[in-house]
Short mmCIF file of C-alpha atoms and ligand atoms in Angstrom, two decimals:
data_model
loop_
_atom_site.label_atom_id
_atom_site.label_comp_id
_atom_site.label_asym_id
_atom_site.label_seq_id
_atom_site.Cartn_x
_atom_site.Cartn_y
_atom_site.Cartn_z
CA MET A 227 20.80 -7.74 16.57
CA ASN A 228 17.25 -9.06 18.32
CA HIS A 229 15.74 -9.28 21.73
CA PHE A 230 14.92 -12.96 21.79
CA ASN A 231 17.55 -14.88 24.35
CA TYR A 232 17.71 -17.92 26.32
CA LYS A 233 17.82 -17.54 30.41
CA ASN A 234 18.22 -20.44 32.38
CA ASN A 235 17.70 -22.60 29.23
CA GLN A 236 14.50 -20.94 28.57
CA LEU A 237 13.49 -18.67 25.30
CA PHE A 238 12.58 -15.19 25.96
CA CYS A 239 11.53 -12.50 24.02
CA GLU A 240 12.46 -9.11 25.81
CA LYS A 241 11.54 -10.30 29.26
CA VAL A 242 8.88 -12.54 28.50
CA PHE A 243 8.92 -16.32 28.48
CA LEU A 244 7.72 -17.67 25.19
CA GLY A 245 5.97 -20.96 26.81
CA ASP A 246 3.92 -17.89 29.00
CA ILE A 247 2.57 -16.70 25.86
CA ALA A 248 1.90 -19.95 24.24
CA GLU A 249 0.18 -20.99 27.61
CA LYS A 250 -2.27 -17.80 27.33
CA TYR A 251 -3.10 -17.75 23.91
CA GLY A 252 -2.30 -21.26 22.47
CA THR A 253 0.02 -21.79 19.46
CA PRO A 254 0.76 -21.77 16.27
CA ILE A 255 1.36 -18.13 17.40
CA TYR A 256 3.70 -15.00 16.03
CA ILE A 257 5.66 -13.37 18.65
CA TYR A 258 7.82 -9.79 17.99
CA SER A 259 9.36 -7.76 19.75
CA LYS A 260 9.10 -4.14 20.15
CA ALA A 261 12.13 -3.30 20.87
CA THR A 262 13.87 -4.83 18.08
CA LEU A 263 11.61 -3.31 15.47
CA LEU A 264 12.48 0.16 16.75
CA HIS A 265 16.21 -0.71 16.98
CA HIS A 266 15.96 -1.95 13.27
CA LEU A 267 14.17 1.34 12.05
CA ASP A 268 16.73 3.70 14.07
CA VAL A 269 19.71 2.13 12.79
CA PHE A 270 18.07 2.79 9.58
CA LYS A 271 17.12 5.98 10.24
CA LYS A 272 20.50 7.03 11.36
CA ALA A 273 22.28 5.61 8.33
CA VAL A 274 19.88 7.01 5.86
CA ALA A 275 21.03 10.87 8.06
CA ILE A 276 24.20 10.64 6.00
CA VAL A 277 22.44 11.18 2.86
CA ASN A 278 19.55 13.53 3.74
CA GLY A 279 17.12 10.55 3.17
CA THR A 280 13.96 8.90 4.37
CA VAL A 281 13.06 5.08 5.53
CA PHE A 282 9.89 3.72 3.93
CA TYR A 283 8.89 0.24 5.56
CA SER A 284 7.76 -1.97 2.79
CA VAL A 285 4.48 -2.89 4.70
CA LYS A 286 4.41 -6.13 2.87
CA ALA A 287 6.96 -7.59 4.96
CA LEU A 288 4.67 -7.25 8.40
CA SER A 289 1.52 -5.14 8.14
CA ASN A 290 -0.45 -5.50 11.81
CA ILE A 291 -1.82 -1.93 11.65
CA ASN A 292 -0.48 -2.02 15.18
CA ILE A 293 3.21 -2.39 14.24
CA LEU A 294 2.61 0.13 11.41
CA ARG A 295 1.27 2.28 13.96
CA LEU A 296 4.65 1.75 15.97
CA LEU A 297 6.61 2.71 13.29
CA SER A 298 4.91 5.70 11.80
CA GLU A 299 4.72 6.97 15.51
CA ASN A 300 8.73 6.59 15.33
CA GLY A 301 9.33 8.25 12.29
CA ALA A 302 8.80 6.17 9.57
CA GLY A 303 7.32 6.61 5.82
CA PHE A 304 5.81 3.44 4.10
CA ASP A 305 6.19 1.58 0.83
CA ILE A 306 2.84 -0.06 -0.24
CA VAL A 307 1.73 -2.55 -2.87
CA SER A 308 -2.16 -2.53 -2.88
CA GLY A 309 -5.27 -0.65 -1.95
CA GLY A 310 -5.44 -2.98 0.95
CA GLU A 311 -2.12 -1.88 2.18
CA LEU A 312 -3.00 1.57 1.71
CA HIS A 313 -6.46 0.95 3.93
CA ARG A 314 -3.80 -0.27 6.69
CA CYS A 315 -1.64 2.53 6.61
CA ILE A 316 -4.60 5.30 6.83
CA GLN A 317 -6.38 2.88 9.89
CA ALA A 318 -2.87 2.97 11.55
CA GLY A 319 -2.68 6.50 11.38
CA VAL A 320 -0.26 6.68 9.11
CA ASP A 321 -0.23 10.45 7.12
CA PRO A 322 -0.85 9.80 3.31
CA LYS A 323 2.00 12.26 2.36
CA ARG A 324 4.37 9.53 3.91
CA ILE A 325 3.42 6.65 1.36
CA ILE A 326 4.58 5.81 -1.68
CA PHE A 327 2.49 3.28 -3.56
CA SER A 328 4.81 0.71 -5.75
CA GLY A 329 3.81 -2.35 -7.82
CA VAL A 330 3.22 -3.34 -11.39
CA GLY A 331 -0.66 -4.00 -11.28
CA LYS A 332 -2.37 -0.74 -9.40
CA SER A 333 -6.13 -1.01 -10.42
CA LYS A 334 -8.13 2.00 -11.46
CA ALA A 335 -9.73 1.74 -7.88
CA GLU A 336 -6.47 1.55 -5.77
CA ILE A 337 -5.33 4.67 -7.77
CA SER A 338 -8.12 6.88 -7.33
CA ALA A 339 -8.20 6.10 -3.64
CA ALA A 340 -4.32 7.05 -3.40
CA LEU A 341 -4.90 10.25 -5.31
CA LYS A 342 -7.99 10.89 -3.05
CA LEU A 343 -5.83 10.85 -0.10
CA GLY A 344 -3.17 12.50 -1.53
CA ILE A 345 0.11 9.60 -1.08
CA HIS A 346 3.69 11.59 -1.45
CA ALA A 347 3.84 9.40 -4.94
CA PHE A 348 3.06 6.41 -7.27
CA ASN A 349 6.18 4.62 -8.46
CA ILE A 350 5.00 3.50 -11.95
CA GLU A 351 6.16 0.72 -13.54
CA SER A 352 4.87 0.95 -17.43
CA SER A 353 4.03 3.57 -19.75
CA GLU A 354 0.21 1.98 -19.43
CA GLU A 355 -0.28 2.81 -15.82
CA LEU A 356 1.37 6.43 -16.38
CA GLU A 357 -1.28 6.54 -18.51
CA ARG A 358 -3.92 5.32 -16.56
CA ILE A 359 -2.70 7.92 -13.63
CA SER A 360 -2.81 10.53 -16.14
CA MET A 361 -6.30 9.74 -17.07
CA ILE A 362 -7.69 9.12 -13.36
CA SER A 363 -5.90 12.33 -11.72
CA GLU A 364 -7.40 14.73 -14.91
CA LEU A 365 -10.98 13.30 -14.06
CA LEU A 366 -10.28 14.01 -10.22
CA LYS A 367 -8.68 17.57 -11.15
CA GLN A 368 -5.55 16.87 -9.47
CA ARG A 369 -1.98 16.34 -10.33
CA ALA A 370 -0.11 13.04 -9.20
CA ASP A 371 3.09 13.16 -8.33
CA ILE A 372 5.18 10.18 -9.69
CA GLY A 373 8.55 8.35 -9.76
CA LEU A 374 9.36 6.23 -12.81
CA ARG A 375 10.45 2.68 -11.55
CA VAL A 376 13.57 1.44 -13.77
CA ASN A 377 15.39 -2.02 -13.91
CA PRO A 378 18.86 -1.71 -13.61
CA ASN A 379 19.33 -5.32 -14.99
CA VAL A 380 21.31 -6.73 -12.33
CA ASP A 381 20.82 -10.18 -10.96
CA GLN A 382 20.43 -10.14 -6.96
CA GLY A 383 18.28 -11.88 -4.70
CA GLY A 384 18.32 -14.82 -2.22
CA HIS A 385 15.61 -16.83 -4.64
CA GLU A 386 14.72 -17.06 -8.17
CA TYR A 387 11.29 -15.79 -6.77
CA ILE A 388 12.65 -12.57 -5.28
CA LYS A 389 15.07 -11.52 -7.86
CA THR A 390 13.40 -8.49 -9.41
CA GLY A 391 16.10 -6.12 -11.09
CA ARG A 392 16.71 -8.44 -14.06
CA LYS A 393 15.78 -7.01 -17.51
CA ASP A 394 13.36 -9.49 -17.82
CA ASP A 395 11.68 -9.32 -14.74
CA LYS A 396 8.34 -7.80 -14.48
CA PHE A 397 9.41 -5.06 -13.16
CA GLY A 398 9.78 -1.69 -13.93
CA ILE A 399 10.78 0.06 -17.09
CA SER A 400 14.05 0.15 -18.98
CA PHE A 401 16.03 3.27 -19.02
CA ALA A 402 15.33 4.29 -22.07
CA GLU A 403 11.80 3.95 -21.93
CA ALA A 404 11.95 6.21 -18.83
CA LYS A 405 13.57 9.04 -21.01
CA GLU A 406 11.06 8.76 -23.16
CA LEU A 407 8.09 9.11 -20.71
CA ALA A 408 9.96 11.97 -19.25
CA LYS A 409 10.12 13.97 -22.36
CA SER A 410 6.56 13.04 -23.04
CA TYR A 411 4.59 13.76 -19.95
CA LYS A 412 7.27 16.62 -18.18
CA ASP A 413 4.81 19.16 -18.94
CA ASN A 414 1.49 17.30 -18.44
CA PRO A 415 -0.83 19.21 -16.36
CA HIS A 416 -1.86 15.96 -14.46
CA ILE A 417 1.14 14.50 -14.06
CA ASN A 418 4.24 15.81 -11.89
CA LEU A 419 7.45 13.45 -12.62
CA ILE A 420 9.48 13.95 -9.18
CA GLY A 421 11.29 11.01 -8.72
CA ILE A 422 12.93 7.81 -10.17
CA ALA A 423 13.35 4.56 -8.14
CA CYS A 424 14.46 0.94 -8.43
CA HIS A 425 14.07 -2.20 -6.11
CA ILE A 426 16.53 -4.76 -7.48
CA GLY A 427 15.64 -7.99 -5.48
CA SER A 428 15.36 -8.97 -1.98
CA GLN A 429 17.74 -10.80 0.94
CA ILE A 430 20.45 -9.29 -0.57
CA LEU A 431 23.71 -10.18 1.32
CA GLU A 432 26.63 -8.00 -1.12
CA LEU A 433 26.64 -4.50 -1.61
CA ASP A 434 27.81 -4.58 -5.65
CA GLY A 435 24.25 -5.08 -7.07
CA PHE A 436 23.55 -1.66 -4.74
CA GLU A 437 26.27 0.14 -5.90
CA THR A 438 25.81 -0.71 -9.39
CA ALA A 439 21.74 0.16 -9.63
CA ALA A 440 22.80 3.17 -7.79
CA LYS A 441 25.17 4.47 -10.35
CA GLN A 442 22.68 4.09 -12.92
CA MET A 443 20.26 6.06 -10.82
CA LEU A 444 22.58 8.60 -10.62
CA ALA A 445 23.02 8.55 -14.54
CA LEU A 446 19.83 8.63 -15.26
CA SER A 447 18.81 11.13 -12.39
CA ILE A 448 21.16 13.73 -14.26
CA GLU A 449 19.78 12.89 -17.61
CA LEU A 450 16.28 13.60 -16.74
CA SER A 451 17.12 16.76 -15.18
CA ALA A 452 19.12 17.76 -18.42
CA VAL A 453 15.84 17.27 -20.47
CA GLY A 454 14.06 19.57 -18.19
CA CYS A 455 12.74 17.26 -14.94
CA ASP A 456 12.91 18.18 -11.78
CA ILE A 457 13.76 14.81 -10.09
CA ARG A 458 13.61 15.55 -6.12
CA PHE A 459 13.87 12.04 -5.14
CA ILE A 460 16.03 8.96 -5.91
CA ASP A 461 14.53 5.69 -4.22
CA MET A 462 16.62 3.03 -4.20
CA GLY A 463 14.28 0.01 -3.22
CA GLY A 464 14.77 -2.50 -0.24
CA GLY A 465 16.40 -5.78 -0.20
CA LEU A 466 18.72 -5.70 2.35
CA GLY A 467 19.35 -9.56 3.37
CA VAL A 468 19.23 -10.74 7.43
CA GLN A 469 20.75 -14.32 9.18
CA TYR A 470 18.34 -16.99 8.66
CA ASN A 471 20.74 -19.19 9.90
CA GLY A 472 24.80 -17.71 10.35
CA GLU A 473 24.56 -16.24 6.84
CA GLU A 474 27.17 -12.82 6.46
CA THR A 475 24.97 -9.90 6.09
CA LYS A 476 25.67 -5.90 5.09
CA THR A 477 24.41 -3.37 7.80
CA PRO A 478 22.37 -0.43 7.02
CA ASP A 479 25.22 1.75 7.60
CA GLU A 480 27.73 0.22 5.20
CA LEU A 481 24.87 0.20 2.54
CA LEU A 482 24.37 3.64 2.91
CA THR A 483 27.93 4.21 2.89
CA VAL A 484 27.79 3.20 -0.30
CA TYR A 485 24.94 5.64 -1.54
CA ALA A 486 26.57 8.58 0.24
CA LYS A 487 29.75 8.37 -2.23
CA ILE A 488 27.77 7.79 -5.30
CA PHE A 489 24.97 10.16 -4.65
CA LYS A 490 27.55 13.29 -3.05
CA ASP A 491 26.66 16.84 -4.11
CA ARG A 492 23.47 15.62 -5.11
CA ASP A 493 20.49 17.63 -3.96
CA GLU A 494 18.10 14.84 -4.68
CA GLU A 495 16.51 13.03 -1.65
CA ILE A 496 17.62 9.57 -1.58
CA TYR A 497 14.59 7.21 -0.33
CA ILE A 498 15.20 3.56 0.97
CA GLU A 499 12.66 1.20 1.54
CA PRO A 500 13.64 -1.92 4.05
CA GLY A 501 10.62 -4.67 5.07
CA ARG A 502 12.65 -7.84 5.60
CA ALA A 503 15.79 -6.11 7.68
CA ILE A 504 13.47 -4.01 9.74
CA ALA A 505 10.77 -7.29 10.96
CA ALA A 506 12.51 -10.24 9.75
CA ASN A 507 14.43 -10.69 13.19
CA ALA A 508 12.11 -9.08 15.12
CA GLY A 509 9.65 -12.18 15.25
CA MET A 510 9.44 -15.91 16.05
CA LEU A 511 6.67 -18.42 15.30
CA VAL A 512 6.04 -20.76 17.95
CA THR A 513 4.45 -24.15 17.37
CA GLU A 514 3.70 -27.40 19.58
CA VAL A 515 4.63 -30.71 18.60
CA GLU A 516 1.93 -32.82 18.10
CA TYR A 517 3.55 -35.95 17.15
CA CYS A 518 6.91 -37.74 16.97
CA LYS A 519 7.16 -39.98 14.35
CA ASN A 520 10.66 -41.76 13.40
CA ASN A 521 12.52 -38.63 12.05
CA PHE A 522 9.74 -36.17 12.10
CA LEU A 523 7.91 -33.68 14.25
CA ILE A 524 4.57 -32.88 13.37
CA VAL A 525 3.92 -29.52 14.74
CA ASP A 526 1.03 -27.50 14.87
CA ALA A 527 1.85 -24.70 12.18
CA ALA A 528 2.31 -25.31 8.77
CA MET A 529 2.62 -23.86 5.36
CA ASN A 530 -0.25 -21.69 5.48
CA ASP A 531 1.41 -20.18 8.36
CA LEU A 532 4.72 -20.00 7.21
CA ILE A 533 5.47 -20.32 3.73
CA ARG A 534 8.97 -19.82 3.13
CA PRO A 535 10.27 -22.87 3.25
CA ALA A 536 7.76 -24.51 0.96
CA LEU A 537 7.94 -21.61 -1.46
CA TYR A 538 11.51 -20.51 -1.59
CA GLN A 539 13.27 -23.43 -0.03
CA ALA A 540 14.20 -20.68 3.01
CA LYS A 541 15.99 -22.14 5.95
CA HIS A 542 14.97 -20.85 8.84
CA LYS A 543 16.67 -21.53 12.55
CA VAL A 544 14.60 -23.39 14.93
CA HIS A 545 14.85 -22.99 18.73
CA GLU A 546 13.67 -25.10 21.37
CA VAL A 547 11.50 -23.08 23.94
CA VAL A 548 12.94 -24.92 26.93
CA ASN A 549 16.41 -26.01 25.93
CA ASN A 550 16.32 -29.08 28.20
CA LYS A 551 19.72 -29.99 27.60
CA VAL A 552 19.06 -33.96 26.55
CA SER A 553 20.71 -35.63 23.68
CA LYS A 554 19.72 -34.29 20.31
CA LYS A 555 18.55 -36.09 17.45
CA THR A 556 17.94 -34.87 13.59
CA PHE A 557 14.27 -33.96 12.93
CA ASP A 558 12.32 -32.61 10.10
CA ILE A 559 9.85 -30.48 11.27
CA VAL A 560 6.44 -30.85 9.49
CA GLY A 561 3.06 -29.65 9.06
CA PRO A 562 -0.62 -31.06 9.36
CA ILE A 563 -1.01 -29.98 5.62
CA CYS A 564 -1.78 -32.47 3.02
CA GLU A 565 1.60 -31.75 0.99
CA THR A 566 4.90 -33.24 1.13
CA GLY A 567 6.04 -29.39 0.67
CA ASP A 568 4.33 -28.78 3.95
CA TYR A 569 7.63 -28.69 6.35
CA LEU A 570 9.08 -25.55 8.35
CA ALA A 571 12.77 -26.91 8.75
CA LYS A 572 14.95 -29.97 7.39
CA GLY A 573 17.66 -31.68 9.62
CA VAL A 574 17.56 -29.87 12.46
CA GLU A 575 19.24 -31.07 15.69
CA LEU A 576 16.59 -31.03 18.59
CA SER A 577 15.64 -32.81 21.73
CA CYS A 578 11.74 -32.91 21.49
CA LYS A 579 8.75 -35.00 22.46
CA THR A 580 4.95 -34.24 21.82
CA GLY A 581 3.41 -31.40 23.61
CA ASP A 582 7.18 -29.34 23.64
CA LEU A 583 7.26 -26.18 21.83
CA VAL A 584 9.73 -25.17 19.18
CA ALA A 585 9.96 -21.64 17.97
CA ILE A 586 11.01 -21.02 14.18
CA GLY A 587 13.35 -18.08 14.01
CA THR A 588 13.45 -14.92 11.82
CA ALA A 589 10.00 -15.28 10.93
CA GLY A 590 8.75 -11.59 11.48
CA ALA A 591 8.96 -10.68 7.42
CA TYR A 592 7.10 -12.37 4.95
CA GLY A 593 5.98 -14.91 7.65
CA PHE A 594 2.20 -13.86 9.03
CA SER A 595 1.74 -11.75 5.96
CA MET A 596 1.98 -14.24 3.50
CA SER A 597 -0.28 -16.79 5.65
CA SER A 598 -3.58 -18.35 3.99
CA ASN A 599 -5.97 -20.52 4.86
CA TYR A 600 -5.15 -23.47 3.11
CA ASN A 601 -6.76 -26.65 4.46
CA THR A 602 -8.95 -24.59 6.22
CA ARG A 603 -6.88 -23.67 8.82
CA PRO A 604 -7.33 -20.68 11.32
CA ARG A 605 -4.87 -18.04 10.70
CA SER A 606 -2.67 -17.68 13.84
CA ALA A 607 -2.63 -15.23 16.40
CA GLU A 608 0.11 -12.37 16.67
CA ILE A 609 1.70 -10.72 20.01
CA LEU A 610 4.00 -7.82 20.57
CA VAL A 611 6.06 -7.79 23.27
CA ASP A 612 7.18 -5.14 24.87
CA GLY A 613 9.65 -5.10 27.98
CA ASP A 614 7.72 -7.73 31.00
CA LYS A 615 4.25 -6.97 28.65
CA PHE A 616 2.89 -9.00 26.25
CA THR A 617 -0.09 -7.88 23.93
CA LEU A 618 -2.62 -9.33 21.82
CA ILE A 619 -2.36 -7.38 18.40
CA ARG A 620 -4.18 -10.16 16.18
CA LYS A 621 -7.09 -12.40 17.33
CA ARG A 622 -6.40 -16.20 16.45
CA GLU A 623 -9.18 -16.45 13.74
CA THR A 624 -12.33 -18.70 14.52
CA LEU A 625 -13.93 -21.05 12.96
CA SER A 626 -16.71 -19.25 11.89
CA GLU A 627 -14.73 -16.16 10.44
CA LEU A 628 -13.34 -19.05 8.47
CA ILE A 629 -16.62 -19.47 6.44
CA ALA A 630 -18.51 -16.26 7.35
CA ASN A 631 -18.21 -14.64 3.64
CA GLU A 632 -19.28 -18.30 2.00
CA VAL A 633 -23.04 -17.08 0.92
CA GLU A 634 -25.02 -20.01 1.36
CA SER A 635 -27.02 -20.47 -2.09
C1 LIG B 845 9.12 -6.08 -1.53
C2 LIG B 845 9.73 -4.59 -1.85
C3 LIG B 845 10.78 -3.91 -0.72
C4 LIG B 845 11.19 -4.57 0.66
O1 LIG B 845 12.01 -5.45 0.08
P1 LIG B 845 13.14 -6.14 1.34
O2 LIG B 845 13.89 -7.33 0.84
O3 LIG B 845 11.85 -6.73 2.44
O4 LIG B 845 13.67 -5.32 2.18
C5 LIG B 845 10.91 -2.62 -0.97
N1 LIG B 845 10.30 -1.68 -2.12
C6 LIG B 845 9.50 -2.86 -2.91
C7 LIG B 845 9.07 -1.69 -4.41
C8 LIG B 845 9.28 -4.14 -2.76
O5 LIG B 845 8.18 -4.54 -3.78
#
C-alpha cells in the first residue's frame, strides 16, 4: 500500500502534486511519503507483536537522517552495516541500545565506535571478527553483546547479487562453526553471546525459504542453550519482497504467522530487519524528459541516481506525472551517462514529450542510498511529503561540493 495516486490525471504524493515539488526544487528528485513509511512500520510492528518481537529497520535501504528520526520516534530499532550508518543513527537521535551492527567486514574503528556507544548487539559473521571484537572489548574493559550470524543455506532472493543465504555466499558462518564458537566463547569475560541471526536474501516473494531458515534457527538455539548459552534473541533478518511491477508479494502478517508457528512456546525474542518492504513503495524518483529520440526518452536522472535497473536488471514501473491520455508509444527511458547500461526502464508505454515529467515508482529503497557522483553528477535532492506539506530533507549537491575534497597539489 502507498500514498501515490492520480487525481484528475495528475500524480500526487499524499496531497501534493509531484509537479509542484519538481517546479520548486528541480529534477531529478526523490520524493517520499511520510504516511506510507509510517504505515509500513506500523504493519511490521503489529505483525511482530504476535511473537513478542522487535523491528530493526535496515538503514541501508533509505538512510536520510530525517527518515531515521521519523522511524525512531515511531518505535523502530535499526540494523546498520557500517560506521557511517552508526553515525547517521546517532545524529538522528537513535538510542544506541536499539542498534544492531551487521556486516562481514567491520573494521577496528567501527567496532570500537559501536562498543563505546553501547549498541544492542553485533551480529558477527566470522571467527576472526569475533576474536577482533573480543580483543577490542578487552582493551575498552567492556563486554560485547553478540549474535552469531549463520548461513542457513537456502537459495532465495530476487537477483543473483541479493541472494545471501547460500552456503557459498560470503555471509554468516556455518551451523557447525556457530556451535564451536559458542563453546569456546561462552565463558569469555569480554563476549556475551546472546543471540543468533540470519538474513537469507532480499526481494523474496515466497515464504518457504523463511520457513526453512526459521526451523534451522530454532534447532540451533536449542542446541546452543543445551551447551549453556543464554540465547535471548533470534534475528531472522529482512528480505520480504515488494511489488515493483505486478509481482505477488507476501505480507508481514503472513511472514510473522509462519515464524509464530515455529517459535511458539519459546522465550527468545524474535527480531526482524525489514528495509525494502518499509521504504521501497514509499518513494518515487521524478525526472524530466530532456530529449525524445526515436524510441528513447532521454531524461535528467541516470544510473548514478538509481542503479537498480543497471545493476540488477530491476524493472520499475514508470508513471506520467501528468497523464495526458493521448496515444501512447513504447519507450526506453535512459539517462545522460556514457554507458549503454544507463537505463531506468525499457519498453514502457507512455505519451511523453520533451519537458514532461515522469516518475519512476518503487524507488524509495536502494535508490538514493545507492546513488553516486559518476560522470560528476550532483546527487539529487530528497523531499518528504506529509499531507499537504513537503519538506526538503536533503539539498541537491552543488558543483563546488562535488570537488570540495580534491586537494590541489
Ligand atoms: C540488507 C539487509 C537487510 C534488509 O534487507 P531487505 O531486503 O531490504 O529487507 C536486513 N538485514 C541485513 C543483515 C541486511 O544486510
